Short mmCIF file of C-alpha atoms and ligand atoms in Angstrom, two decimals:
data_model
loop_
_atom_site.label_atom_id
_atom_site.label_comp_id
_atom_site.label_asym_id
_atom_site.label_seq_id
_atom_site.Cartn_x
_atom_site.Cartn_y
_atom_site.Cartn_z
CA UNK A 12 80.05 109.51 95.15
CA UNK A 13 81.41 106.28 93.00
CA UNK A 14 85.36 106.11 92.82
CA UNK A 15 86.40 103.75 90.02
CA UNK A 16 90.29 101.97 90.15
CA UNK A 17 91.01 100.51 87.47
CA UNK A 18 94.74 98.12 88.82
CA UNK A 19 97.14 96.59 86.46
CA UNK A 20 98.60 93.29 86.90
CA UNK A 21 101.51 92.50 86.10
CA UNK A 22 104.46 90.51 87.58
CA UNK A 23 105.63 90.57 91.06
CA UNK A 24 104.94 92.64 93.42
CA UNK A 25 106.55 95.21 95.63
CA UNK A 26 106.72 96.96 99.04
CA UNK A 27 106.97 99.72 95.92
CA UNK A 28 103.44 98.88 94.86
CA UNK A 29 102.43 98.56 98.82
CA UNK A 30 103.28 102.72 99.30
CA UNK A 31 102.00 103.68 96.29
CA UNK A 32 98.70 101.11 95.51
CA UNK A 33 97.56 98.65 97.31
CA UNK A 34 97.27 101.15 100.92
CA UNK A 35 95.75 104.41 98.61
CA UNK A 36 93.47 101.39 97.75
CA UNK A 37 91.75 100.37 101.41
CA UNK A 38 92.37 104.32 102.41
CA UNK A 39 90.01 105.09 98.74
CA UNK A 40 88.19 102.14 100.62
CA UNK A 41 87.53 103.58 103.49
CA UNK A 42 86.72 107.17 102.36
CA UNK A 43 83.87 105.61 99.99
CA UNK A 44 82.61 103.82 102.82
CA UNK A 45 82.54 106.82 104.91
CA UNK A 46 81.25 109.29 102.22
CA UNK A 47 77.70 106.44 102.00
CA UNK A 48 80.23 106.19 98.78
CA UNK A 49 80.46 103.21 96.51
CA UNK A 50 84.43 102.03 95.62
CA UNK A 51 84.96 99.67 92.08
CA UNK A 52 88.46 97.75 92.37
CA UNK A 53 89.13 96.74 88.56
CA UNK A 54 91.89 93.97 87.58
CA UNK A 55 91.86 95.36 84.50
CA UNK A 56 93.77 92.27 82.37
CA UNK A 57 91.86 93.12 79.04
CA UNK A 58 94.61 95.91 78.75
CA UNK A 59 97.70 92.82 79.67
CA UNK A 60 97.39 91.77 76.01
CA UNK A 61 97.56 95.20 74.61
CA UNK A 62 101.90 95.07 75.24
CA UNK A 63 103.55 90.94 73.99
CA UNK A 64 101.75 88.58 76.78
CA UNK A 65 102.07 85.65 78.21
CA UNK A 66 98.70 83.69 78.08
CA UNK A 67 99.98 81.52 81.56
CA UNK A 68 101.22 84.50 82.95
CA UNK A 69 98.16 86.46 82.22
CA UNK A 70 96.43 84.15 84.08
CA UNK A 71 98.60 83.76 87.27
CA UNK A 72 99.76 88.04 87.48
CA UNK A 73 95.61 88.35 87.97
CA UNK A 74 95.37 86.06 90.42
CA UNK A 75 98.43 86.85 91.79
CA UNK A 76 96.81 91.19 92.37
CA UNK A 77 93.03 89.94 92.87
CA UNK A 78 95.51 88.15 95.83
CA UNK A 79 97.82 90.98 97.29
CA UNK A 80 94.48 93.32 96.81
CA UNK A 81 91.78 91.29 99.15
CA UNK A 82 95.35 90.70 101.19
CA UNK A 83 96.08 93.90 102.02
CA UNK A 84 92.55 94.91 103.06
CA UNK A 85 90.63 95.17 100.18
CA UNK A 86 86.64 93.83 101.83
CA UNK A 87 84.81 92.41 98.96
CA UNK A 88 81.37 93.20 101.76
CA UNK A 89 82.81 96.63 101.76
CA UNK A 90 83.90 97.05 98.11
CA UNK A 91 83.52 95.89 94.62
CA UNK A 92 86.41 94.08 93.55
CA UNK A 93 87.03 91.65 90.39
CA UNK A 94 88.47 91.15 87.16
CA UNK A 95 87.74 93.38 84.30
CA UNK A 96 87.61 90.06 81.29
CA UNK A 97 84.08 88.30 83.84
CA UNK A 98 82.38 91.66 82.80
CA UNK A 99 81.54 91.30 79.55
CA UNK A 100 80.23 94.73 79.35
CA UNK A 101 83.96 96.58 79.00
CA UNK A 102 84.82 95.19 75.68
CA UNK A 103 81.70 96.29 74.32
CA UNK A 104 81.84 98.97 75.97
CA UNK A 105 84.99 99.44 74.03
CA UNK A 106 83.52 98.67 70.85
CA UNK A 107 80.57 101.02 71.36
CA UNK A 108 82.79 103.90 72.41
CA UNK A 109 85.14 103.93 69.25
CA UNK A 110 82.54 105.18 67.48
CA UNK A 111 82.55 108.85 69.45
CA UNK A 112 86.79 108.77 69.61
CA UNK A 113 88.84 109.46 67.16
CA UNK A 114 92.16 108.28 65.02
CA UNK A 115 93.34 112.28 65.99
CA UNK A 116 93.10 111.59 68.82
CA UNK A 117 94.71 109.01 69.38
CA UNK A 118 97.39 109.42 67.92
CA UNK A 119 97.79 111.73 69.80
CA UNK A 120 98.25 110.07 72.97
CA UNK A 121 101.50 110.15 74.82
CA UNK A 122 101.29 107.40 76.75
CA UNK A 123 100.69 105.74 72.50
CA UNK A 124 103.95 107.54 71.98
CA UNK A 125 105.79 106.15 74.14
CA UNK A 126 104.94 102.37 73.76
CA UNK A 127 104.83 102.25 70.31
CA UNK A 128 108.38 103.04 69.56
CA UNK A 129 111.23 101.17 68.87
CA UNK A 130 107.89 98.01 68.81
CA UNK A 131 108.42 95.70 66.11
CA UNK A 132 104.21 94.58 66.45
CA UNK A 133 102.06 97.56 66.93
CA UNK A 134 99.17 95.62 68.67
CA UNK A 135 95.92 98.07 67.16
CA UNK A 136 94.84 97.00 70.79
CA UNK A 137 98.03 99.03 71.87
CA UNK A 138 95.97 101.74 70.34
CA UNK A 139 92.68 101.60 71.28
CA UNK A 140 94.05 100.67 75.03
CA UNK A 141 92.55 104.80 76.15
CA UNK A 142 88.99 104.01 74.38
CA UNK A 143 88.45 100.79 76.34
CA UNK A 144 90.04 102.10 79.56
CA UNK A 145 86.72 105.14 79.35
CA UNK A 146 84.73 102.78 78.87
CA UNK A 147 85.67 101.07 82.18
CA UNK A 148 84.51 104.50 84.22
CA UNK A 149 81.75 105.25 82.11
CA UNK A 150 79.74 102.34 82.83
CA UNK A 151 80.08 102.89 86.50
CA UNK A 152 78.88 106.24 86.26
CA UNK A 153 81.68 107.35 88.11
CA UNK A 154 82.26 110.58 89.52
CA UNK A 155 85.44 110.17 90.88
CA UNK A 156 88.68 108.47 89.46
CA UNK A 157 91.69 107.94 91.88
CA UNK A 158 94.24 107.79 88.81
CA UNK A 159 98.46 108.19 88.57
CA UNK A 160 99.71 111.81 86.16
CA UNK A 161 100.66 109.32 83.76
CA UNK A 162 97.09 109.15 82.92
CA UNK A 163 95.76 112.23 83.28
CA UNK A 164 95.31 111.88 78.97
CA UNK A 165 93.71 109.39 79.29
CA UNK A 166 91.06 111.24 82.06
CA UNK A 167 91.25 113.67 79.43
CA UNK A 168 89.82 111.75 76.49
CA UNK A 169 87.09 109.99 78.09
CA UNK A 170 86.20 113.06 79.64
CA UNK A 171 85.18 114.20 75.61
CA UNK A 172 84.58 111.38 74.25
CA UNK A 173 81.72 110.96 76.48
CA UNK A 174 81.03 114.39 76.68
CA UNK A 175 80.99 113.79 72.42
CA UNK A 176 77.63 110.67 73.14
CA UNK A 177 76.06 112.80 75.43
CA UNK A 178 75.12 115.37 72.56
CA UNK A 179 75.03 113.21 70.03
CA UNK A 180 73.66 110.41 71.50
CA UNK A 181 72.16 112.15 74.22
CA UNK A 182 72.89 112.10 77.93
CA UNK A 183 73.93 108.85 78.46
CA UNK A 184 77.10 109.02 80.52
CA UNK A 185 77.78 111.00 84.09
CA UNK A 186 81.19 112.62 83.40
CA UNK A 187 83.86 111.85 85.88
CA UNK A 188 87.31 113.68 87.45
CA UNK A 189 89.85 112.94 88.13
CA UNK A 190 91.68 112.88 91.36
CA UNK A 191 95.50 113.31 91.77
CA UNK A 192 96.77 111.97 95.19
CA UNK A 193 100.36 113.04 96.24
CA UNK A 194 102.11 110.45 95.89
CA UNK A 195 102.54 108.87 99.32
CA UNK A 196 106.43 107.67 99.80
CA UNK A 197 108.23 106.96 96.83
CA UNK A 198 109.09 104.20 97.36
CA UNK A 199 113.53 104.01 96.07
CA UNK A 200 115.46 100.67 95.40
CA UNK A 201 117.50 99.81 98.66
CA UNK A 202 120.43 99.45 96.74
CA UNK A 203 120.70 102.47 94.43
CA UNK A 204 117.74 105.57 96.30
CA UNK A 205 118.18 106.93 93.30
CA UNK A 206 115.88 104.68 90.83
CA UNK A 207 112.49 103.36 92.23
CA UNK A 208 111.88 100.05 93.97
CA UNK A 209 111.00 97.95 90.79
CA UNK A 210 111.09 94.13 89.58
CA UNK A 211 111.96 95.30 85.61
CA UNK A 212 114.53 97.08 86.65
CA UNK A 213 117.33 98.13 89.54
CA UNK A 214 119.73 96.08 91.38
CA UNK A 215 117.66 92.46 92.85
CA UNK A 216 118.89 93.11 95.59
CA UNK A 217 117.37 96.52 96.59
CA UNK A 218 113.84 95.00 96.06
CA UNK A 219 111.90 94.19 99.01
CA UNK A 220 109.36 92.17 97.37
CA UNK A 221 105.70 91.29 98.85
CA UNK A 222 106.11 87.70 98.99
CA UNK A 223 109.88 87.77 100.71
CA UNK A 224 110.81 85.03 103.84
CA UNK A 225 111.78 87.64 107.28
CA UNK A 226 115.09 86.61 106.50
CA UNK A 227 115.34 87.60 102.91
CA UNK A 228 113.66 91.04 104.13
CA UNK A 229 115.95 91.74 107.03
CA UNK A 230 119.31 90.73 104.88
CA UNK A 231 118.24 93.32 101.79
CA UNK A 232 117.42 96.30 104.52
CA UNK A 233 120.99 95.09 106.13
CA UNK A 234 122.58 95.65 102.69
CA UNK A 235 120.98 98.74 102.03
CA UNK A 236 123.44 101.49 101.14
CA UNK A 237 123.65 104.63 102.78
CA UNK A 238 125.62 107.38 103.04
CA UNK A 239 127.89 109.34 104.10
CA UNK A 240 127.72 111.44 107.57
CA UNK A 241 125.36 109.90 110.76
CA UNK A 242 122.72 112.27 110.98
CA UNK A 243 119.15 110.61 110.18
CA UNK A 244 117.31 113.11 108.57
CA UNK A 245 114.68 113.20 105.60
CA UNK A 246 116.93 115.12 103.02
CA UNK A 247 116.30 113.11 99.70
CA UNK A 248 118.70 115.77 97.93
CA UNK A 249 121.77 115.10 99.91
CA UNK A 250 120.79 112.06 100.88
CA UNK A 251 118.26 109.03 98.86
CA UNK A 252 119.63 106.31 101.32
CA UNK A 253 118.67 106.86 104.23
CA UNK A 254 115.59 109.37 103.45
CA UNK A 255 114.63 106.18 101.89
CA UNK A 256 114.77 103.74 104.69
CA UNK A 257 112.88 106.60 107.04
CA UNK A 258 109.81 106.84 104.48
CA UNK A 259 110.06 103.51 104.41
CA UNK A 260 109.80 102.97 107.81
CA UNK A 261 106.64 105.97 107.95
CA UNK A 262 104.88 104.08 105.60
CA UNK A 263 104.67 100.75 107.39
CA UNK A 264 104.53 101.85 111.07
CA UNK A 265 102.02 104.40 109.99
CA UNK A 266 104.59 107.05 111.71
CA UNK A 267 104.76 111.42 110.65
CA UNK A 268 108.99 111.32 108.65
CA UNK A 269 109.56 113.88 111.74
CA UNK A 270 108.04 111.50 114.13
CA UNK A 271 110.68 108.85 112.50
CA UNK A 272 113.73 111.62 112.77
CA UNK A 273 113.06 112.04 116.32
CA UNK A 274 113.04 108.51 116.98
CA UNK A 275 116.69 108.06 115.79
CA UNK A 276 117.86 111.53 116.75
CA UNK A 277 121.66 110.31 117.59
CA UNK A 278 121.03 106.30 116.63
CA UNK A 279 123.77 104.54 114.26
CA UNK A 280 122.88 104.15 110.70
CA UNK A 281 122.91 99.86 111.46
CA UNK A 282 120.54 99.94 114.64
CA UNK A 283 118.13 101.77 111.97
CA UNK A 284 118.49 99.16 109.28
CA UNK A 285 117.73 96.16 111.21
CA UNK A 286 114.92 98.49 113.17
CA UNK A 287 112.75 99.01 109.11
CA UNK A 288 113.36 95.62 107.56
CA UNK A 289 112.33 94.16 111.06
CA UNK A 290 109.14 96.91 110.67
CA UNK A 291 108.46 95.73 107.15
CA UNK A 292 108.46 92.72 107.93
CA UNK A 293 106.34 92.51 110.57
CA UNK A 294 104.06 94.49 107.67
CA UNK A 295 104.25 92.67 105.50
CA UNK A 296 103.02 88.90 107.94
CA UNK A 297 100.05 89.57 107.94
CA UNK A 298 99.31 89.99 104.11
CA UNK A 299 101.68 87.42 103.45
CA UNK A 300 99.93 85.53 105.75
CA UNK A 301 96.44 85.83 104.09
CA UNK A 302 98.00 86.43 99.95
CA UNK A 303 98.88 82.26 101.05
CA UNK A 304 95.83 81.29 102.50
CA UNK A 305 94.08 83.27 99.14
CA UNK A 306 96.97 81.47 96.82
CA UNK A 307 96.19 78.20 98.77
CA UNK A 308 92.19 78.25 97.63
CA UNK A 309 91.80 79.13 93.87
CA UNK A 310 87.95 78.68 95.21
CA UNK A 311 87.56 80.73 97.85
CA UNK A 312 89.76 83.72 95.80
CA UNK A 313 87.02 83.28 92.46
CA UNK A 314 84.08 82.56 95.07
CA UNK A 315 85.23 86.94 96.03
CA UNK A 316 86.17 87.77 92.52
CA UNK A 317 82.58 86.44 92.19
CA UNK A 318 81.16 88.58 94.83
CA UNK A 319 82.64 91.33 92.16
CA UNK A 320 81.67 90.41 89.13
CA UNK A 321 78.05 90.22 90.75
CA UNK A 322 77.46 93.57 91.54
CA UNK A 323 80.18 95.32 88.86
CA UNK A 324 76.98 93.51 86.67
CA UNK A 325 74.45 94.87 87.99
CA UNK A 326 76.39 98.55 87.86
CA UNK A 327 77.28 98.73 84.92
CA UNK A 328 74.96 96.48 82.84
CA UNK A 329 72.45 98.90 83.16
CA UNK A 330 74.43 101.54 80.60
CA UNK A 331 75.43 99.22 78.94
CA UNK A 332 72.32 99.02 77.64
CA UNK A 333 71.06 101.98 77.31
CA UNK A 334 74.34 102.73 74.63
CA UNK A 335 72.36 100.19 72.40
CA UNK A 336 69.85 101.69 72.62
CA UNK A 337 70.54 105.05 72.12
CA UNK A 338 72.69 104.05 68.80
CA UNK A 339 69.78 102.52 67.51
CA UNK A 340 70.87 98.49 67.64
CA UNK A 341 67.62 96.88 67.66
CA UNK A 342 67.16 94.81 70.31
CA UNK A 343 67.66 91.57 70.78
CA UNK A 344 63.66 89.56 70.96
CA UNK A 345 62.95 88.00 74.76
N1 LIG B 419 95.40 102.22 82.48
C1 LIG B 419 95.89 102.79 83.66
C2 LIG B 419 97.37 102.59 84.27
O1 LIG B 419 98.06 102.10 83.55
C3 LIG B 419 94.41 101.42 84.75
C4 LIG B 419 93.38 101.71 84.07
C5 LIG B 419 92.69 101.08 83.27
C6 LIG B 419 92.51 102.61 84.87
N2 LIG B 419 91.42 101.20 82.84
C7 LIG B 419 91.01 102.29 83.83
C8 LIG B 419 93.33 103.80 85.94
C9 LIG B 419 90.32 102.81 84.60
C10 LIG B 419 91.71 104.23 86.03
C11 LIG B 419 90.36 104.34 85.98
O2 LIG B 419 97.47 102.47 85.32
#
């Protein structure tokens, strides 16, 4: 089993990113290692330039995401954690795979249509985004791609392109399977429990950032909105606020939803909110410390990424060579 995950480099990370992302990557690492397989975690910085971006922000977001990946538990020795642009094969594979991808397929991609709509400048990169992604996956002879539901179509395209290439130029790629994990707790904004916790939208007071100081976290939970009634029960329809807090408690402590309900049976909202805040402070403290250490020692962080790049290069190089060779390119004399 070989697992490949692509992680977008983007702004401030939140508790929502922990629940739906970082936490799951660590679980993936353990599973891959446990089953004698390998897991690749790639910070997909080349994908970041398909929509408007600032160079300085890209640099910061890339280092920040990488630091969070390590800080929350990915291990450079047991997994391969690397930055996409460090492996030139990704850009090259995307170009070569363009020969096996049709304009019509790309034009049908829902994400392209959504992201292009109403934009003044739609880059060629945005159109080609799925080809770059196909290269990411195929270069590593990936068997399993854990991926969000919104990426289903891109994975289907990857499989189609791989099959077309194999038929046209000879067996080169492994056809990957998608895996659509039950998204764990989809953590909501503490002030607006009907929307996901995200830094780009919604009340900032309801957004717990990975880097928030303990007192800031406590204050955000203290002011979290609750619901009418006074029972601490998980009922997302009728009690979105309390249900969100129960889910956060479950994520922070590893307890089941039912255990949280049982423990707070008959307790008041005020004390519960305080306890959830405290649990999150405790959850994040070691991650924050490790994150700060890594950000203070950029050389160390980049060394860790270099370990990943070395392994990624060994894994992807032969596939890229095979692609050039089968397509009829004359190799340079060495
Ligand atoms: N497109 C993915 C997303 O938006 C990120 C990604 C890029 C990816 N390359 C990948 C995911 C390869 C899995 C495998 O989340």
